[in-house]
mmCIF file of C-alpha atoms and ligand atoms in Angstrom:
data_model
loop_
_atom_site.group_PDB
_atom_site.id
_atom_site.type_symbol
_atom_site.label_atom_id
_atom_site.label_comp_id
_atom_site.label_asym_id
_atom_site.label_seq_id
_atom_site.Cartn_x
_atom_site.Cartn_y
_atom_site.Cartn_z
ATOM 1 C CA MET A 1 1.769 -9.135 61.540
ATOM 2 C CA THR A 2 5.114 -7.540 60.320
ATOM 3 C CA ARG A 3 8.001 -8.745 62.191
ATOM 4 C CA LEU A 4 10.049 -5.736 63.472
ATOM 5 C CA THR A 5 13.951 -5.451 62.468
ATOM 6 C CA GLU A 6 16.653 -4.344 64.905
ATOM 7 C CA GLY A 7 16.902 -1.422 62.224
ATOM 8 C CA ASP A 8 13.490 -0.541 62.854
ATOM 9 C CA LEU A 9 13.819 -0.114 66.811
ATOM 10 C CA LYS A 10 17.651 1.623 66.476
ATOM 11 C CA GLY A 11 18.087 4.475 68.515
ATOM 12 C CA LEU A 12 14.544 4.732 70.071
ATOM 13 C CA ASP A 13 15.036 4.661 73.434
ATOM 14 C CA ASN A 14 17.308 7.829 72.882
ATOM 15 C CA GLN A 15 14.520 9.480 70.890
ATOM 16 C CA ILE A 16 11.454 9.018 72.878
ATOM 17 C CA ARG A 17 11.947 12.561 74.541
ATOM 18 C CA ASP A 18 11.661 13.987 71.066
ATOM 19 C CA TYR A 19 9.119 11.603 69.581
ATOM 20 C CA ASP A 20 6.686 12.751 72.428
ATOM 21 C CA LYS A 21 7.078 16.406 71.820
ATOM 22 C CA ASN A 22 6.372 15.752 68.339
ATOM 23 C CA LEU A 23 3.348 13.796 69.112
ATOM 24 C CA LYS A 24 2.026 16.628 71.062
ATOM 25 C CA LYS A 25 2.886 18.613 68.193
ATOM 26 C CA ILE A 26 0.821 16.576 65.979
ATOM 27 C CA CYS A 27 -1.957 15.680 67.843
ATOM 28 C CA GLY A 28 -2.136 17.867 71.328
ATOM 29 C CA ALA A 29 -1.426 14.848 73.315
ATOM 30 C CA SER A 30 1.480 13.421 74.921
ATOM 31 C CA LEU A 31 2.374 9.668 74.429
ATOM 32 C CA MET A 32 0.597 8.945 78.004
ATOM 33 C CA GLU A 33 -2.457 10.841 77.167
ATOM 34 C CA ILE A 34 -3.187 9.013 73.780
ATOM 35 C CA ALA A 35 -2.467 5.771 76.054
ATOM 36 C CA ALA A 36 -4.588 6.655 78.860
ATOM 37 C CA LEU A 37 -7.338 7.679 76.472
ATOM 38 C CA ALA A 38 -6.776 4.276 74.232
ATOM 39 C CA GLY A 39 -6.885 2.503 77.382
ATOM 40 C CA ASP A 40 -9.871 4.114 78.896
ATOM 41 C CA ILE A 41 -8.158 5.271 82.233
ATOM 42 C CA THR A 42 -7.071 8.567 83.489
ATOM 43 C CA THR A 43 -3.941 9.899 83.484
ATOM 44 C CA ALA A 44 -4.495 10.080 87.455
ATOM 45 C CA SER A 45 -5.094 6.503 87.559
ATOM 46 C CA PHE A 46 -2.068 5.707 85.335
ATOM 47 C CA ASN A 47 0.144 7.876 87.532
ATOM 48 C CA GLU A 48 -1.097 6.200 90.699
ATOM 49 C CA ALA A 49 -0.404 2.824 89.116
ATOM 50 C CA MET A 50 3.330 3.844 88.266
ATOM 51 C CA THR A 51 4.045 4.071 92.192
ATOM 52 C CA LYS A 52 2.609 0.118 92.472
ATOM 53 C CA HIS A 53 4.163 -1.586 89.378
ATOM 54 C CA THR A 54 7.424 -3.046 88.617
ATOM 55 C CA VAL A 55 7.509 -4.183 84.850
ATOM 56 C CA GLY A 56 9.619 -7.154 83.965
ATOM 57 C CA VAL A 57 10.431 -7.175 79.812
ATOM 58 C CA ILE A 58 11.776 -10.843 79.100
ATOM 59 C CA PRO A 59 13.687 -11.862 76.027
ATOM 60 C CA ILE A 60 11.888 -14.614 73.859
ATOM 61 C CA THR A 61 14.142 -16.794 71.955
ATOM 62 C CA SER A 62 11.243 -18.964 70.340
ATOM 63 C CA GLY A 63 10.777 -19.252 66.533
ATOM 64 C CA GLN A 64 12.975 -16.710 64.600
ATOM 65 C CA GLY A 65 14.503 -15.736 67.963
ATOM 66 C CA ILE A 66 14.943 -12.696 69.778
ATOM 67 C CA ILE A 67 15.179 -9.027 68.024
ATOM 68 C CA GLY A 68 18.315 -6.600 68.716
ATOM 69 C CA ASN A 69 16.969 -3.488 70.213
ATOM 70 C CA PHE A 70 13.339 -5.178 70.876
ATOM 71 C CA SER A 71 13.428 -5.731 74.986
ATOM 72 C CA GLN A 72 15.733 -2.632 75.313
ATOM 73 C CA SER A 73 13.341 -0.629 73.392
ATOM 74 C CA VAL A 74 10.237 -1.846 75.496
ATOM 75 C CA LYS A 75 11.861 -1.140 78.742
ATOM 76 C CA SER A 76 12.785 2.388 77.713
ATOM 77 C CA PHE A 77 9.385 3.325 76.630
ATOM 78 C CA ILE A 78 8.031 1.985 79.727
ATOM 79 C CA ASP A 79 10.615 3.887 81.950
ATOM 80 C CA TYR A 80 10.152 7.162 79.934
ATOM 81 C CA LEU A 81 6.304 6.854 80.990
ATOM 82 C CA GLY A 82 7.444 6.870 84.860
ATOM 83 C CA PHE A 83 7.114 3.287 85.444
ATOM 84 C CA HIS A 84 10.272 1.333 87.163
ATOM 85 C CA ALA A 85 11.416 -1.822 84.249
ATOM 86 C CA PHE A 86 13.893 -3.799 83.696
ATOM 87 C CA VAL A 87 14.905 -6.172 80.877
ATOM 88 C CA THR A 88 15.603 -9.965 82.602
ATOM 89 C CA ASN A 89 18.940 -11.191 82.262
ATOM 90 C CA SER A 90 17.796 -14.914 81.286
ATOM 91 C CA HIS A 91 15.403 -15.324 78.604
ATOM 92 C CA ASP A 92 12.261 -17.460 77.903
ATOM 93 C CA VAL A 93 11.224 -19.383 81.222
ATOM 94 C CA SER A 94 14.150 -18.639 83.181
ATOM 95 C CA GLY A 95 13.104 -15.059 82.445
ATOM 96 C CA ILE A 96 9.823 -15.168 83.519
ATOM 97 C CA ALA A 97 11.001 -16.795 87.298
ATOM 98 C CA GLU A 98 13.676 -14.118 87.074
ATOM 99 C CA ALA A 99 10.810 -11.241 86.588
ATOM 100 C CA ILE A 100 8.565 -12.636 89.598
ATOM 101 C CA ALA A 101 11.532 -13.040 91.648
ATOM 102 C CA ARG A 102 12.560 -9.228 90.941
ATOM 103 C CA LYS A 103 8.763 -8.523 92.341
ATOM 104 C CA ALA A 104 7.896 -7.447 88.613
ATOM 105 C CA SER A 105 3.863 -7.388 88.673
ATOM 106 C CA LEU A 106 3.585 -6.726 85.206
ATOM 107 C CA ILE A 107 5.432 -8.736 82.415
ATOM 108 C CA PHE A 108 6.058 -7.791 78.653
ATOM 109 C CA MET A 109 6.904 -10.527 76.493
ATOM 110 C CA ALA A 110 6.721 -11.562 72.628
ATOM 111 C CA ASP A 111 7.365 -14.851 70.602
ATOM 112 C CA ASP A 112 6.913 -14.342 66.583
ATOM 113 C CA ASN A 113 2.882 -15.097 67.173
ATOM 114 C CA GLN A 114 2.061 -12.677 69.899
ATOM 115 C CA PHE A 115 3.191 -9.720 71.995
ATOM 116 C CA ILE A 116 1.499 -9.377 75.672
ATOM 117 C CA ALA A 117 1.653 -7.878 78.639
ATOM 118 C CA VAL A 118 0.276 -9.689 81.749
ATOM 119 C CA ASN A 119 -0.912 -7.976 84.930
ATOM 120 C CA LEU A 120 0.028 -11.151 87.405
ATOM 121 C CA ASN A 121 -2.090 -9.182 90.302
ATOM 122 C CA ALA A 122 -5.198 -9.118 88.175
ATOM 123 C CA LYS A 123 -4.571 -11.942 86.018
ATOM 124 C CA LYS A 124 -5.094 -10.074 82.812
ATOM 125 C CA VAL A 125 -3.339 -10.312 79.482
ATOM 126 C CA VAL A 126 -3.044 -7.437 77.235
ATOM 127 C CA ASP A 127 -2.385 -8.059 73.404
ATOM 128 C CA ASN A 128 -0.206 -5.600 71.624
ATOM 129 C CA GLY A 129 -2.343 -5.764 68.432
ATOM 130 C CA GLU A 130 -5.573 -4.617 70.158
ATOM 131 C CA ALA A 131 -3.624 -1.982 72.258
ATOM 132 C CA THR A 132 -1.784 -0.707 69.141
ATOM 133 C CA GLY A 133 -5.201 -0.134 67.218
ATOM 134 C CA ARG A 134 -6.848 1.367 69.895
ATOM 135 C CA GLY A 135 -3.804 3.510 70.468
ATOM 136 C CA PHE A 136 -3.336 4.714 67.094
ATOM 137 C CA ALA A 137 -7.290 5.332 66.616
ATOM 138 C CA ALA A 138 -7.206 7.487 70.086
ATOM 139 C CA ALA A 139 -4.293 9.409 68.425
ATOM 140 C CA LEU A 140 -6.310 10.091 65.092
ATOM 141 C CA SER A 141 -9.660 11.127 67.466
ATOM 142 C CA LEU A 142 -7.339 13.560 69.459
ATOM 143 C CA LEU A 143 -5.719 15.321 66.180
ATOM 144 C CA ALA A 144 -9.083 15.425 64.819
ATOM 145 C CA GLY A 145 -10.699 16.560 67.716
ATOM 146 C CA GLY A 146 -13.046 13.827 67.960
ATOM 147 C CA LEU A 147 -14.197 11.663 64.864
ATOM 148 C CA LYS A 148 -17.817 11.063 65.693
ATOM 149 C CA ASN A 149 -19.869 11.139 62.189
ATOM 150 C CA ARG A 150 -16.455 11.763 60.578
ATOM 151 C CA GLN A 151 -15.787 9.424 57.861
ATOM 152 C CA VAL A 152 -12.381 7.615 58.287
ATOM 153 C CA LEU A 153 -10.818 4.993 56.191
ATOM 154 C CA VAL A 154 -9.273 1.883 57.391
ATOM 155 C CA VAL A 155 -6.810 0.358 55.296
ATOM 156 C CA GLY A 156 -6.142 -3.335 56.408
ATOM 157 C CA ALA A 157 -8.382 -5.561 58.498
ATOM 158 C CA GLY A 158 -5.858 -7.706 60.403
ATOM 159 C CA ARG A 159 -5.591 -7.645 64.182
ATOM 160 C CA VAL A 160 -4.915 -4.023 64.533
ATOM 161 C CA GLY A 161 -6.823 -2.757 61.527
ATOM 162 C CA THR A 162 -10.081 -4.662 63.240
ATOM 163 C CA HIS A 163 -9.385 -3.073 66.563
ATOM 164 C CA CYS A 164 -8.901 0.371 65.015
ATOM 165 C CA VAL A 165 -12.520 -0.213 63.442
ATOM 166 C CA ASN A 166 -14.048 -1.270 66.523
ATOM 167 C CA TYR A 167 -12.398 2.011 68.698
ATOM 168 C CA LEU A 168 -13.646 4.082 65.704
ATOM 169 C CA LEU A 169 -17.379 2.521 65.751
ATOM 170 C CA ALA A 170 -17.411 3.263 69.228
ATOM 171 C CA GLU A 171 -16.733 6.609 69.003
ATOM 172 C CA GLY A 172 -19.540 7.095 66.233
ATOM 173 C CA ALA A 173 -17.290 7.528 63.408
ATOM 174 C CA ARG A 174 -18.707 6.481 59.943
ATOM 175 C CA VAL A 175 -15.985 3.568 58.855
ATOM 176 C CA ALA A 176 -14.757 2.201 55.414
ATOM 177 C CA VAL A 177 -12.482 -0.324 55.216
ATOM 178 C CA PHE A 178 -9.812 -1.694 52.369
ATOM 179 C CA ASP A 179 -8.511 -4.895 52.666
ATOM 180 C CA ILE A 180 -7.091 -7.295 49.654
ATOM 181 C CA ASP A 181 -8.677 -9.854 51.350
ATOM 182 C CA LYS A 182 -12.498 -9.311 51.181
ATOM 183 C CA ASN A 183 -12.894 -12.218 53.550
ATOM 184 C CA LYS A 184 -11.054 -10.077 56.487
ATOM 185 C CA ILE A 185 -13.610 -7.596 55.952
ATOM 186 C CA SER A 186 -17.015 -9.727 55.793
ATOM 187 C CA SER A 187 -16.989 -10.218 59.425
ATOM 188 C CA LEU A 188 -16.942 -6.110 60.101
ATOM 189 C CA VAL A 189 -20.040 -5.508 57.621
ATOM 190 C CA PRO A 190 -22.907 -4.154 58.026
ATOM 191 C CA ASN A 191 -21.392 -1.591 60.549
ATOM 192 C CA ILE A 192 -18.677 -0.716 57.920
ATOM 193 C CA THR A 193 -18.449 0.411 54.161
ATOM 194 C CA ILE A 194 -16.387 -1.927 52.162
ATOM 195 C CA GLU A 195 -13.774 0.214 49.772
ATOM 196 C CA ASP A 196 -12.639 -2.015 46.524
ATOM 197 C CA ASN A 197 -10.335 0.366 45.066
ATOM 198 C CA LEU A 198 -7.478 1.467 47.575
ATOM 199 C CA SER A 199 -6.077 4.465 45.244
ATOM 200 C CA ASP A 200 -9.578 5.762 44.630
ATOM 201 C CA ALA A 201 -10.228 5.368 48.719
ATOM 202 C CA VAL A 202 -7.083 6.988 49.542
ATOM 203 C CA SER A 203 -8.194 10.322 47.337
ATOM 204 C CA LYS A 204 -11.844 10.158 49.003
ATOM 205 C CA TYR A 205 -11.024 10.231 52.761
ATOM 206 C CA ARG A 206 -9.734 13.032 54.896
ATOM 207 C CA TYR A 207 -9.190 10.573 57.678
ATOM 208 C CA ILE A 208 -6.792 7.652 57.208
ATOM 209 C CA ILE A 209 -5.501 4.765 59.278
ATOM 210 C CA ASP A 210 -2.830 2.820 57.592
ATOM 211 C CA ALA A 211 -3.037 -0.737 59.572
ATOM 212 C CA SER A 212 -1.390 -2.580 56.739
ATOM 213 C CA PRO A 213 2.018 -3.560 55.258
ATOM 214 C CA GLU A 214 1.359 -2.340 51.902
ATOM 215 C CA GLN A 215 4.107 0.483 50.869
ATOM 216 C CA GLY A 216 3.871 3.308 48.837
ATOM 217 C CA PHE A 217 0.160 3.649 48.012
ATOM 218 C CA MET A 218 -0.370 7.214 49.800
ATOM 219 C CA THR A 219 1.087 9.692 47.308
ATOM 220 C CA LEU A 220 1.494 13.217 46.557
ATOM 221 C CA ASP A 221 -0.984 11.990 43.767
ATOM 222 C CA ASN A 222 -3.965 10.625 45.468
ATOM 223 C CA LEU A 223 -3.562 12.464 48.922
ATOM 224 C CA HIS A 224 -5.688 15.336 49.422
ATOM 225 C CA PRO A 225 -3.584 18.286 51.221
ATOM 226 C CA GLU A 226 -5.898 18.182 54.388
ATOM 227 C CA THR A 227 -5.852 14.563 55.015
ATOM 228 C CA ARG A 228 -4.563 13.212 58.263
ATOM 229 C CA ILE A 229 -3.018 9.808 58.404
ATOM 230 C CA SER A 230 -2.480 7.529 61.686
ATOM 231 C CA ALA A 231 -0.453 4.825 60.606
ATOM 232 C CA PRO A 232 0.527 1.847 62.924
ATOM 233 C CA GLY A 233 1.354 -0.340 59.643
ATOM 234 C CA MET A 234 4.763 -1.391 59.315
ATOM 235 C CA PRO A 235 6.374 -0.497 56.745
ATOM 236 C CA LEU A 236 4.734 2.889 56.614
ATOM 237 C CA GLY A 237 2.384 3.089 53.461
ATOM 238 C CA LEU A 238 3.388 6.704 52.427
ATOM 239 C CA THR A 239 5.848 7.464 49.748
ATOM 240 C CA ALA A 240 8.989 9.308 51.286
ATOM 241 C CA ASP A 241 8.224 12.492 49.511
ATOM 242 C CA ALA A 242 4.458 11.896 50.724
ATOM 243 C CA PHE A 243 5.762 11.575 54.229
ATOM 244 C CA ALA A 244 7.660 14.868 54.233
ATOM 245 C CA ALA A 245 5.071 16.694 52.502
ATOM 246 C CA PHE A 246 2.769 15.525 55.039
ATOM 247 C CA GLU A 247 4.785 16.402 58.237
ATOM 248 C CA GLY A 248 3.210 17.104 61.138
ATOM 249 C CA LYS A 249 0.131 15.453 59.714
ATOM 250 C CA VAL A 250 0.918 11.990 59.994
ATOM 251 C CA ILE A 251 1.614 9.608 63.150
ATOM 252 C CA HIS A 252 3.676 6.767 62.940
ATOM 253 C CA ASP A 253 5.862 4.719 64.792
ATOM 254 C CA PRO A 254 6.956 0.900 64.995
ATOM 255 C CA LEU A 255 6.293 0.297 68.573
ATOM 256 C CA GLN A 256 5.884 3.324 71.063
ATOM 257 C CA ILE A 257 2.015 3.817 70.907
ATOM 258 C CA GLY A 258 1.108 0.225 70.962
ATOM 259 C CA VAL A 259 3.765 -0.188 74.452
ATOM 260 C CA ALA A 260 2.232 2.622 76.028
ATOM 261 C CA THR A 261 -1.523 1.391 75.274
ATOM 262 C CA MET A 262 -0.486 -1.779 76.454
ATOM 263 C CA LEU A 263 0.709 -0.525 79.867
ATOM 264 C CA ALA A 264 -2.374 1.700 79.991
ATOM 265 C CA MET A 265 -4.680 -1.439 79.349
ATOM 266 C CA ALA A 266 -2.956 -3.869 81.965
ATOM 267 C CA VAL A 267 -3.052 -1.471 84.782
ATOM 268 C CA ASN A 268 -6.725 -0.605 84.193
ATOM 269 C CA LYS A 269 -8.896 -1.595 87.041
ATOM 270 C CA SER A 270 -12.052 -2.430 85.254
HETATM 271 O O1 LIG B 1 13.477 -10.001 70.971
HETATM 272 C C1 LIG B 1 12.438 -10.852 71.129
HETATM 273 O O2 LIG B 1 11.999 -11.200 72.394
HETATM 274 C C2 LIG B 1 11.613 -11.379 70.169
HETATM 275 N N1 LIG B 1 11.096 -12.818 70.466
HETATM 276 C C3 LIG B 1 10.454 -10.545 69.696
HETATM 277 C C4 LIG B 1 9.595 -10.768 68.481
HETATM 278 C C5 LIG B 1 8.844 -9.611 68.215
HETATM 279 C C6 LIG B 1 7.895 -10.002 66.896
HETATM 280 N N2 LIG B 1 6.920 -9.213 66.699
HETATM 281 C C7 LIG B 1 7.240 -8.128 66.307
HETATM 282 O O3 LIG B 1 8.093 -8.007 65.519
HETATM 283 C C8 LIG B 1 6.085 -7.001 65.807
HETATM 284 C C9 LIG B 1 5.098 -6.667 67.346
HETATM 285 C C10 LIG B 1 6.077 -5.659 67.982
HETATM 286 C C11 LIG B 1 3.996 -6.558 66.952
HETATM 287 C C12 LIG B 1 3.924 -6.646 65.805
HETATM 288 N N3 LIG B 1 4.847 -7.391 65.121
#
């Protein structure tokens, strides 16, 4: 799991409106619609939930400590989606106590190993890795007009990639997976095809999910011009010139789709 940096998150709170506009342009759906699809709830129930929940975001100092802009960014995305959210003044245990004292029914917090949302009423925990995997797979599906029987390449079989695979298989896509660690893929067969050569695989598939920390493996030389890419992986796997050339065909962000989908999954009553 790649640890985000303060720089990765700089300015995202002010840019969320423009980011959402760009998402609609690329996949015809808003951040809320992508999250609702990935979280398996209707936008109506999402809208109803925002009148019922207050969200506390709690800075956590354990391990490598607080990341500048992290809690503020998470809060700003949740605010943007229509929920009332606050970042606690205290951190860690005191932050949890403060959030509950301030009537939060949902709390968001991350240490170095896990980023979770907790629905205190439903006693439900949602993991960012699962939410991010589902969110970026749902976004690709919307962009493609559905992925049933379509061949999709997933690069990276970690926590996010594995949940991308689960979502795609449930949608009836034909999934291929590349990971440098073959052991990570073994648990996914026989439901998926294994790709052994990354650059060849990039050339072969028209739908690609980059759920890896690998940089610069998608280039102008190996990408087909019609390829569509959904990229939860940090840093982005496209070279700068490929990213520029594929403007409008790449869905990528460090945190927004994952947080929005965590919210949808956390308020899902089923
Ligand atoms: O500021 C804080 O509260 C820090 N404890 C947050 C640490 C987040 C570490 N995780 C990451 O950077 C990301 C997650 C957002 C998902 C995967 N890696």
